[in-house]
mmCIF file of C-alpha atoms in Angstrom:
data_model
loop_
_atom_site.group_PDB
_atom_site.id
_atom_site.type_symbol
_atom_site.label_atom_id
_atom_site.label_comp_id
_atom_site.label_asym_id
_atom_site.label_seq_id
_atom_site.Cartn_x
_atom_site.Cartn_y
_atom_site.Cartn_z
ATOM 1 C CA MET I 1 -0.006 -0.023 0.098
ATOM 2 C CA LEU I 2 1.226 3.420 -0.908
ATOM 3 C CA ASP I 3 1.396 6.140 1.779
ATOM 4 C CA GLU I 4 -0.990 9.074 1.554
ATOM 5 C CA THR I 5 1.710 11.526 0.286
ATOM 6 C CA THR I 6 2.546 9.126 -2.497
ATOM 7 C CA VAL I 7 -1.038 8.512 -3.497
ATOM 8 C CA THR I 8 -1.679 12.287 -3.630
ATOM 9 C CA ALA I 9 1.438 12.702 -5.767
ATOM 10 C CA TYR I 10 0.529 9.891 -8.014
ATOM 11 C CA LEU I 11 -2.981 11.276 -8.559
ATOM 12 C CA ASP I 12 -1.438 14.675 -9.330
ATOM 13 C CA ARG I 13 1.036 13.094 -11.782
ATOM 14 C CA ILE I 14 -1.942 11.782 -13.851
ATOM 15 C CA SER I 15 -4.265 14.791 -13.159
ATOM 16 C CA ALA I 16 -6.929 12.437 -11.741
ATOM 17 C CA PRO I 17 -9.294 13.395 -8.816
ATOM 18 C CA ARG I 18 -9.258 11.211 -5.730
ATOM 19 C CA PRO I 19 -12.109 8.748 -5.803
ATOM 20 C CA GLU I 20 -14.507 9.052 -2.942
ATOM 21 C CA LYS I 21 -15.271 5.390 -3.071
ATOM 22 C CA PRO I 22 -13.644 2.495 -5.198
ATOM 23 C CA GLU I 23 -16.414 2.569 -7.812
ATOM 24 C CA LEU I 24 -16.476 2.003 -11.581
ATOM 25 C CA GLU I 25 -16.692 5.483 -12.787
ATOM 26 C CA PRO I 26 -13.599 6.626 -10.851
ATOM 27 C CA LEU I 27 -11.899 3.515 -12.216
ATOM 28 C CA ARG I 28 -12.689 4.533 -15.706
ATOM 29 C CA THR I 29 -11.179 7.961 -15.039
ATOM 30 C CA LEU I 30 -8.052 6.594 -13.485
ATOM 31 C CA GLN I 31 -7.357 4.322 -16.474
ATOM 32 C CA MET I 32 -8.058 7.149 -18.872
ATOM 33 C CA ARG I 33 -5.938 9.666 -17.061
ATOM 34 C CA HIS I 34 -3.020 7.125 -16.652
ATOM 35 C CA LEU I 35 -3.021 6.285 -20.436
ATOM 36 C CA LEU I 36 -3.052 9.892 -21.370
ATOM 37 C CA SER I 37 -0.308 10.960 -18.850
ATOM 38 C CA VAL I 38 2.201 8.029 -18.577
ATOM 39 C CA PRO I 39 4.027 6.989 -21.771
ATOM 40 C CA PHE I 40 4.306 3.427 -22.908
ATOM 41 C CA GLU I 41 8.122 3.401 -23.310
ATOM 42 C CA ASN I 42 11.289 1.187 -23.093
ATOM 43 C CA LEU I 43 13.851 3.791 -22.846
ATOM 44 C CA GLY I 44 15.261 2.280 -19.725
ATOM 45 C CA TYR I 45 16.263 -0.898 -21.582
ATOM 46 C CA HIS I 46 18.533 1.451 -23.837
ATOM 47 C CA LEU I 47 19.763 3.644 -21.016
ATOM 48 C CA GLY I 48 21.176 0.860 -18.949
ATOM 49 C CA GLU I 49 18.615 1.433 -16.140
ATOM 50 C CA GLU I 50 17.287 -1.252 -13.783
ATOM 51 C CA ILE I 51 13.700 -2.291 -14.497
ATOM 52 C CA HIS I 52 11.558 -2.592 -11.402
ATOM 53 C CA MET I 53 8.249 -4.213 -10.863
ATOM 54 C CA ASP I 54 7.835 -3.424 -7.167
ATOM 55 C CA GLU I 55 6.991 -0.207 -5.511
ATOM 56 C CA ARG I 56 10.193 1.553 -6.823
ATOM 57 C CA VAL I 57 8.433 1.896 -10.122
ATOM 58 C CA VAL I 58 6.144 4.338 -8.621
ATOM 59 C CA ASP I 59 8.986 6.668 -8.009
ATOM 60 C CA LYS I 60 10.034 6.342 -11.762
ATOM 61 C CA ILE I 61 6.473 7.393 -12.839
ATOM 62 C CA VAL I 62 5.671 9.894 -10.179
ATOM 63 C CA GLN I 63 9.046 11.506 -9.262
ATOM 64 C CA GLU I 64 11.000 10.927 -12.504
ATOM 65 C CA ARG I 65 7.800 11.535 -14.664
ATOM 66 C CA ARG I 66 8.683 8.555 -16.862
ATOM 67 C CA GLY I 67 6.712 5.663 -18.138
ATOM 68 C CA GLY I 68 7.434 2.045 -18.843
ATOM 69 C CA GLY I 69 6.324 -1.288 -20.295
ATOM 70 C CA CYS I 70 3.513 -3.487 -18.991
ATOM 71 C CA TYR I 71 5.758 -4.933 -16.174
ATOM 72 C CA GLU I 72 6.146 -1.381 -14.875
ATOM 73 C CA VAL I 73 3.026 0.664 -15.556
ATOM 74 C CA ASN I 74 0.484 -2.005 -14.707
ATOM 75 C CA PRO I 75 2.068 -2.945 -11.382
ATOM 76 C CA ALA I 76 2.467 0.739 -10.483
ATOM 77 C CA LEU I 77 -1.210 1.362 -11.226
ATOM 78 C CA SER I 78 -2.124 -1.749 -9.194
ATOM 79 C CA PHE I 79 -0.334 -0.245 -6.134
ATOM 80 C CA LEU I 80 -2.430 2.987 -6.600
ATOM 81 C CA LEU I 81 -5.651 1.181 -7.111
ATOM 82 C CA GLU I 82 -5.155 -1.010 -4.132
ATOM 83 C CA SER I 83 -4.231 2.088 -1.912
ATOM 84 C CA LEU I 84 -7.591 3.556 -3.029
ATOM 85 C CA GLY I 85 -9.575 0.562 -1.941
ATOM 86 C CA TYR I 86 -9.924 -1.431 -5.120
ATOM 87 C CA ASP I 87 -9.899 -5.167 -5.268
ATOM 88 C CA VAL I 88 -7.031 -5.887 -7.741
ATOM 89 C CA SER I 89 -5.312 -9.098 -9.064
ATOM 90 C CA VAL I 90 -2.671 -9.654 -11.594
ATOM 91 C CA MET I 91 -3.355 -11.669 -14.792
ATOM 92 C CA PRO I 92 -0.558 -13.117 -16.940
ATOM 93 C CA GLY I 93 -0.791 -12.958 -20.630
ATOM 94 C CA ARG I 94 0.568 -13.995 -24.098
ATOM 95 C CA VAL I 95 0.851 -11.616 -26.978
ATOM 96 C CA TRP I 96 -0.390 -12.453 -30.487
ATOM 97 C CA ILE I 97 2.372 -11.757 -33.022
ATOM 98 C CA LYS I 98 1.848 -12.700 -36.641
ATOM 99 C CA GLY I 99 -0.870 -15.177 -35.698
ATOM 100 C CA GLU I 100 1.239 -16.928 -33.048
ATOM 101 C CA LEU I 101 1.137 -16.617 -29.294
ATOM 102 C CA THR I 102 4.276 -15.754 -27.383
ATOM 103 C CA ALA I 103 5.400 -17.706 -24.355
ATOM 104 C CA PRO I 104 3.400 -17.460 -21.131
ATOM 105 C CA LEU I 105 3.956 -14.435 -18.823
ATOM 106 C CA CYS I 106 4.957 -12.106 -21.710
ATOM 107 C CA HIS I 107 2.310 -9.659 -20.904
ATOM 108 C CA LEU I 108 0.965 -8.450 -17.398
ATOM 109 C CA THR I 109 -2.575 -7.016 -17.007
ATOM 110 C CA LEU I 110 -4.958 -6.349 -14.084
ATOM 111 C CA LYS I 111 -8.307 -7.626 -13.031
ATOM 112 C CA VAL I 112 -10.372 -5.171 -10.872
ATOM 113 C CA ARG I 113 -13.421 -6.263 -9.214
ATOM 114 C CA VAL I 114 -16.014 -3.535 -8.555
ATOM 115 C CA ALA I 115 -19.436 -4.224 -6.953
ATOM 116 C CA GLY I 116 -19.113 -7.932 -7.801
ATOM 117 C CA HIS I 117 -18.193 -7.416 -11.456
ATOM 118 C CA SER I 118 -14.767 -8.074 -13.133
ATOM 119 C CA TRP I 119 -12.945 -5.636 -15.421
ATOM 120 C CA LEU I 120 -9.855 -5.816 -17.439
ATOM 121 C CA VAL I 121 -7.566 -2.868 -16.717
ATOM 122 C CA ASP I 122 -4.423 -2.416 -18.891
ATOM 123 C CA VAL I 123 -2.234 0.569 -19.403
ATOM 124 C CA GLY I 124 0.783 -1.196 -20.716
ATOM 125 C CA PHE I 125 0.092 -2.264 -24.294
ATOM 126 C CA GLY I 126 0.716 -0.571 -27.619
ATOM 127 C CA ARG I 127 -3.096 -0.424 -28.326
ATOM 128 C CA ASN I 128 -5.107 -0.099 -25.299
ATOM 129 C CA SER I 129 -8.613 0.605 -24.719
ATOM 130 C CA ARG I 130 -9.092 3.969 -23.036
ATOM 131 C CA TYR I 131 -11.481 2.515 -20.467
ATOM 132 C CA PRO I 132 -11.638 -0.762 -18.590
ATOM 133 C CA LEU I 133 -13.218 -3.782 -20.493
ATOM 134 C CA SER I 134 -15.873 -5.919 -18.936
ATOM 135 C CA LEU I 135 -14.799 -9.561 -18.586
ATOM 136 C CA GLU I 136 -18.345 -10.621 -18.301
ATOM 137 C CA THR I 137 -19.413 -10.246 -21.912
ATOM 138 C CA GLU I 138 -18.297 -11.345 -25.338
ATOM 139 C CA GLU I 139 -20.101 -8.576 -27.034
ATOM 140 C CA VAL I 140 -18.079 -5.839 -28.834
ATOM 141 C CA GLN I 141 -17.276 -2.950 -26.452
ATOM 142 C CA ASP I 142 -17.054 0.428 -28.121
ATOM 143 C CA ASP I 143 -14.195 2.622 -26.890
ATOM 144 C CA PRO I 144 -12.640 5.887 -28.047
ATOM 145 C CA HIS I 145 -9.530 3.748 -29.054
ATOM 146 C CA GLY I 146 -11.533 1.260 -31.162
ATOM 147 C CA ARG I 147 -13.929 -1.639 -30.854
ATOM 148 C CA PHE I 148 -12.770 -4.145 -28.354
ATOM 149 C CA GLN I 149 -13.867 -7.743 -27.582
ATOM 150 C CA VAL I 150 -12.904 -10.262 -25.037
ATOM 151 C CA THR I 151 -13.695 -13.963 -25.851
ATOM 152 C CA THR I 152 -12.976 -17.297 -24.087
ATOM 153 C CA ALA I 153 -10.206 -19.295 -25.738
ATOM 154 C CA ASP I 154 -10.033 -23.015 -26.115
ATOM 155 C CA ASP I 155 -7.430 -23.330 -23.357
ATOM 156 C CA GLY I 156 -9.434 -21.299 -20.844
ATOM 157 C CA GLY I 157 -7.666 -18.029 -21.566
ATOM 158 C CA ILE I 158 -9.306 -14.747 -22.540
ATOM 159 C CA ASP I 159 -8.574 -13.298 -26.033
ATOM 160 C CA VAL I 160 -8.590 -9.524 -26.402
ATOM 161 C CA ARG I 161 -9.338 -8.024 -29.823
ATOM 162 C CA ALA I 162 -9.013 -4.500 -31.079
ATOM 163 C CA ASN I 163 -11.088 -3.793 -34.207
ATOM 164 C CA GLY I 164 -11.270 -7.497 -34.946
ATOM 165 C CA THR I 165 -7.548 -8.109 -34.565
ATOM 166 C CA LEU I 166 -6.212 -10.320 -31.860
ATOM 167 C CA GLN I 167 -3.952 -8.486 -29.476
ATOM 168 C CA TYR I 168 -3.166 -10.752 -26.546
ATOM 169 C CA ARG I 169 -4.560 -13.624 -24.348
ATOM 170 C CA VAL I 170 -4.749 -13.404 -20.561
ATOM 171 C CA TYR I 171 -5.413 -15.936 -17.937
ATOM 172 C CA ASP I 172 -7.530 -15.461 -14.831
ATOM 173 C CA VAL I 173 -5.256 -17.586 -12.522
ATOM 174 C CA PRO I 174 -3.428 -16.881 -9.221
ATOM 175 C CA CYS I 175 -0.344 -14.767 -10.011
ATOM 176 C CA ASP I 176 2.088 -12.500 -8.364
ATOM 177 C CA VAL I 177 4.128 -9.783 -9.927
ATOM 178 C CA SER I 178 7.293 -11.630 -8.812
ATOM 179 C CA ASP I 179 6.407 -14.523 -11.085
ATOM 180 C CA PHE I 180 7.396 -12.392 -14.033
ATOM 181 C CA GLY I 181 10.998 -12.014 -12.894
ATOM 182 C CA PRO I 182 12.431 -14.762 -15.267
ATOM 183 C CA THR I 183 10.523 -13.285 -18.224
ATOM 184 C CA LEU I 184 11.780 -9.803 -17.375
ATOM 185 C CA TRP I 185 15.333 -11.176 -17.370
ATOM 186 C CA TRP I 186 14.674 -12.528 -20.903
ATOM 187 C CA TYR I 187 13.291 -9.228 -22.161
ATOM 188 C CA ARG I 188 16.472 -7.589 -20.679
ATOM 189 C CA THR I 189 18.978 -10.004 -22.078
ATOM 190 C CA ALA I 190 17.761 -11.984 -25.070
ATOM 191 C CA PRO I 191 18.830 -10.697 -28.481
ATOM 192 C CA GLU I 192 15.368 -11.372 -29.946
ATOM 193 C CA SER I 193 13.596 -9.431 -27.261
ATOM 194 C CA PRO I 194 11.274 -6.912 -28.752
ATOM 195 C CA PHE I 195 12.268 -4.492 -26.065
ATOM 196 C CA LEU I 196 15.790 -4.620 -27.259
ATOM 197 C CA GLN I 197 15.019 -4.781 -30.929
ATOM 198 C CA ASN I 198 12.731 -1.666 -30.642
ATOM 199 C CA MET I 199 13.258 1.663 -28.946
ATOM 200 C CA PHE I 200 9.996 3.641 -28.542
ATOM 201 C CA CYS I 201 7.979 6.133 -26.540
ATOM 202 C CA SER I 202 4.290 6.436 -27.215
ATOM 203 C CA LEU I 203 1.364 8.309 -25.654
ATOM 204 C CA PRO I 204 -2.321 8.470 -26.721
ATOM 205 C CA THR I 205 -3.797 11.931 -26.823
ATOM 206 C CA GLU I 206 -7.420 13.119 -26.685
ATOM 207 C CA ASN I 207 -7.739 12.722 -30.494
ATOM 208 C CA GLY I 208 -4.772 10.461 -31.507
ATOM 209 C CA ARG I 209 -1.357 9.390 -30.529
ATOM 210 C CA VAL I 210 2.332 10.583 -30.462
ATOM 211 C CA THR I 211 5.013 8.057 -30.944
ATOM 212 C CA LEU I 212 8.807 8.402 -31.177
ATOM 213 C CA LYS I 213 10.626 5.262 -32.406
ATOM 214 C CA GLU I 214 14.300 5.967 -32.305
ATOM 215 C CA ASP I 215 14.593 9.232 -34.388
ATOM 216 C CA GLU I 216 11.147 9.006 -36.210
ATOM 217 C CA LEU I 217 8.383 11.104 -34.770
ATOM 218 C CA THR I 218 4.855 10.246 -35.782
ATOM 219 C CA VAL I 219 1.764 12.404 -34.720
ATOM 220 C CA LEU I 220 -1.744 11.069 -35.251
ATOM 221 C CA ALA I 221 -4.473 13.623 -34.860
ATOM 222 C CA ASP I 222 -8.032 13.393 -35.919
ATOM 223 C CA GLY I 223 -7.177 10.618 -38.463
ATOM 224 C CA ASP I 224 -4.387 12.480 -39.983
ATOM 225 C CA ARG I 225 -0.799 11.138 -39.756
ATOM 226 C CA GLU I 226 2.522 13.143 -39.985
ATOM 227 C CA SER I 227 5.788 11.362 -39.662
ATOM 228 C CA ARG I 228 9.255 12.904 -39.884
ATOM 229 C CA ARG I 229 12.899 12.057 -39.045
ATOM 230 C CA LEU I 230 14.369 14.228 -36.328
ATOM 231 C CA ALA I 231 17.637 15.884 -37.331
ATOM 232 C CA ASP I 232 19.920 15.451 -34.479
ATOM 233 C CA GLU I 233 20.391 14.497 -30.771
ATOM 234 C CA ALA I 234 19.117 17.830 -29.646
ATOM 235 C CA GLU I 235 16.066 17.664 -31.452
ATOM 236 C CA ILE I 236 15.219 14.138 -30.212
ATOM 237 C CA LEU I 237 15.891 15.135 -26.666
ATOM 238 C CA GLU I 238 13.564 18.100 -27.140
ATOM 239 C CA ALA I 239 10.886 15.817 -28.578
ATOM 240 C CA TYR I 240 10.967 13.567 -25.483
ATOM 241 C CA ASP I 241 10.460 16.761 -23.385
ATOM 242 C CA LYS I 242 7.862 18.390 -25.514
ATOM 243 C CA TRP I 243 5.664 15.417 -26.295
ATOM 244 C CA PHE I 244 6.140 13.075 -23.282
ATOM 245 C CA GLY I 245 7.301 15.259 -20.502
ATOM 246 C CA ILE I 246 10.522 13.106 -20.340
ATOM 247 C CA LYS I 247 13.666 15.130 -19.596
ATOM 248 C CA LEU I 248 16.848 13.136 -20.460
ATOM 249 C CA THR I 249 20.416 14.038 -19.846
ATOM 250 C CA GLN I 250 21.561 11.587 -22.519
ATOM 251 C CA LEU I 251 20.198 10.019 -25.569
ATOM 252 C CA PRO I 252 19.158 6.253 -25.298
ATOM 253 C CA VAL I 253 21.175 4.101 -27.587
ATOM 254 C CA LYS I 254 19.476 1.086 -29.157
ATOM 255 C CA THR I 255 21.108 -2.111 -27.875
ATOM 256 C CA GLY I 256 19.358 -4.574 -30.010
ATOM 257 C CA SER I 257 20.574 -6.050 -33.198
ATOM 258 C CA GLY I 258 19.086 -8.201 -36.073
ATOM 259 C CA VAL I 259 15.522 -8.147 -37.455
ATOM 260 C CA THR I 260 13.182 -5.606 -35.682
ATOM 261 C CA VAL I 261 10.110 -7.089 -34.189
ATOM 262 C CA PRO I 262 7.019 -5.161 -35.507
ATOM 263 C CA MET I 263 5.185 -3.126 -32.813
ATOM 264 C CA SER I 264 1.992 -1.242 -33.787
ATOM 265 C CA PHE I 265 0.816 1.948 -31.971
ATOM 266 C CA ASP I 266 -1.914 3.044 -34.420
#
């Protein structure tokens, strides 16, 4: 549980009001504000930083005003939600890439129970829904970020689709954040790790998304897309600050090699 000072600072970081009670509408606001405030980024992998999944990640998000991958931002949000009285559990997942599922524990999401109903909360994927998704219906759920659907898979997992495309499969089984330690080590060290093959920082906006992949800046706004290569180190550092609020003293250097694994932020 986070102390009151940290909870207040976290809510200020994401510009979210403090819920009076752990109810659904405040949960929707918290997920929305988190997504619009905290970038989905893997810069730490290319800056030689440690990647934390425990309470230390809250300092990264709140004090350093950074973001992270699913192993960081979703645990951080879970600490905030639990401190606000929500019933939260971790769900492990596998990502769909080119029609194949990755190994288990490659994605980390949250299940939040509110008034006896279960909701999928995820702020750590390239194409998130803006609001929590009901885990109790297989009907399409309309969202500002697309049309989402959760369906039961043959192996008992839950497939998540965005606009008809499979995104990932989660499992509602007992799990702790510490269980993801070996997979985090793989992400940090394996040459084929998508977090080493790619260097990105992405943030949805009210009407689109801004993404910086290495030196390519893409701005989506009201359906229009503009992409351009940034000229030099100074312009890249300025873009991190301007678009994501990330102030870096040095430029991250891509550590991966070989074929880049595609990652979509559209």
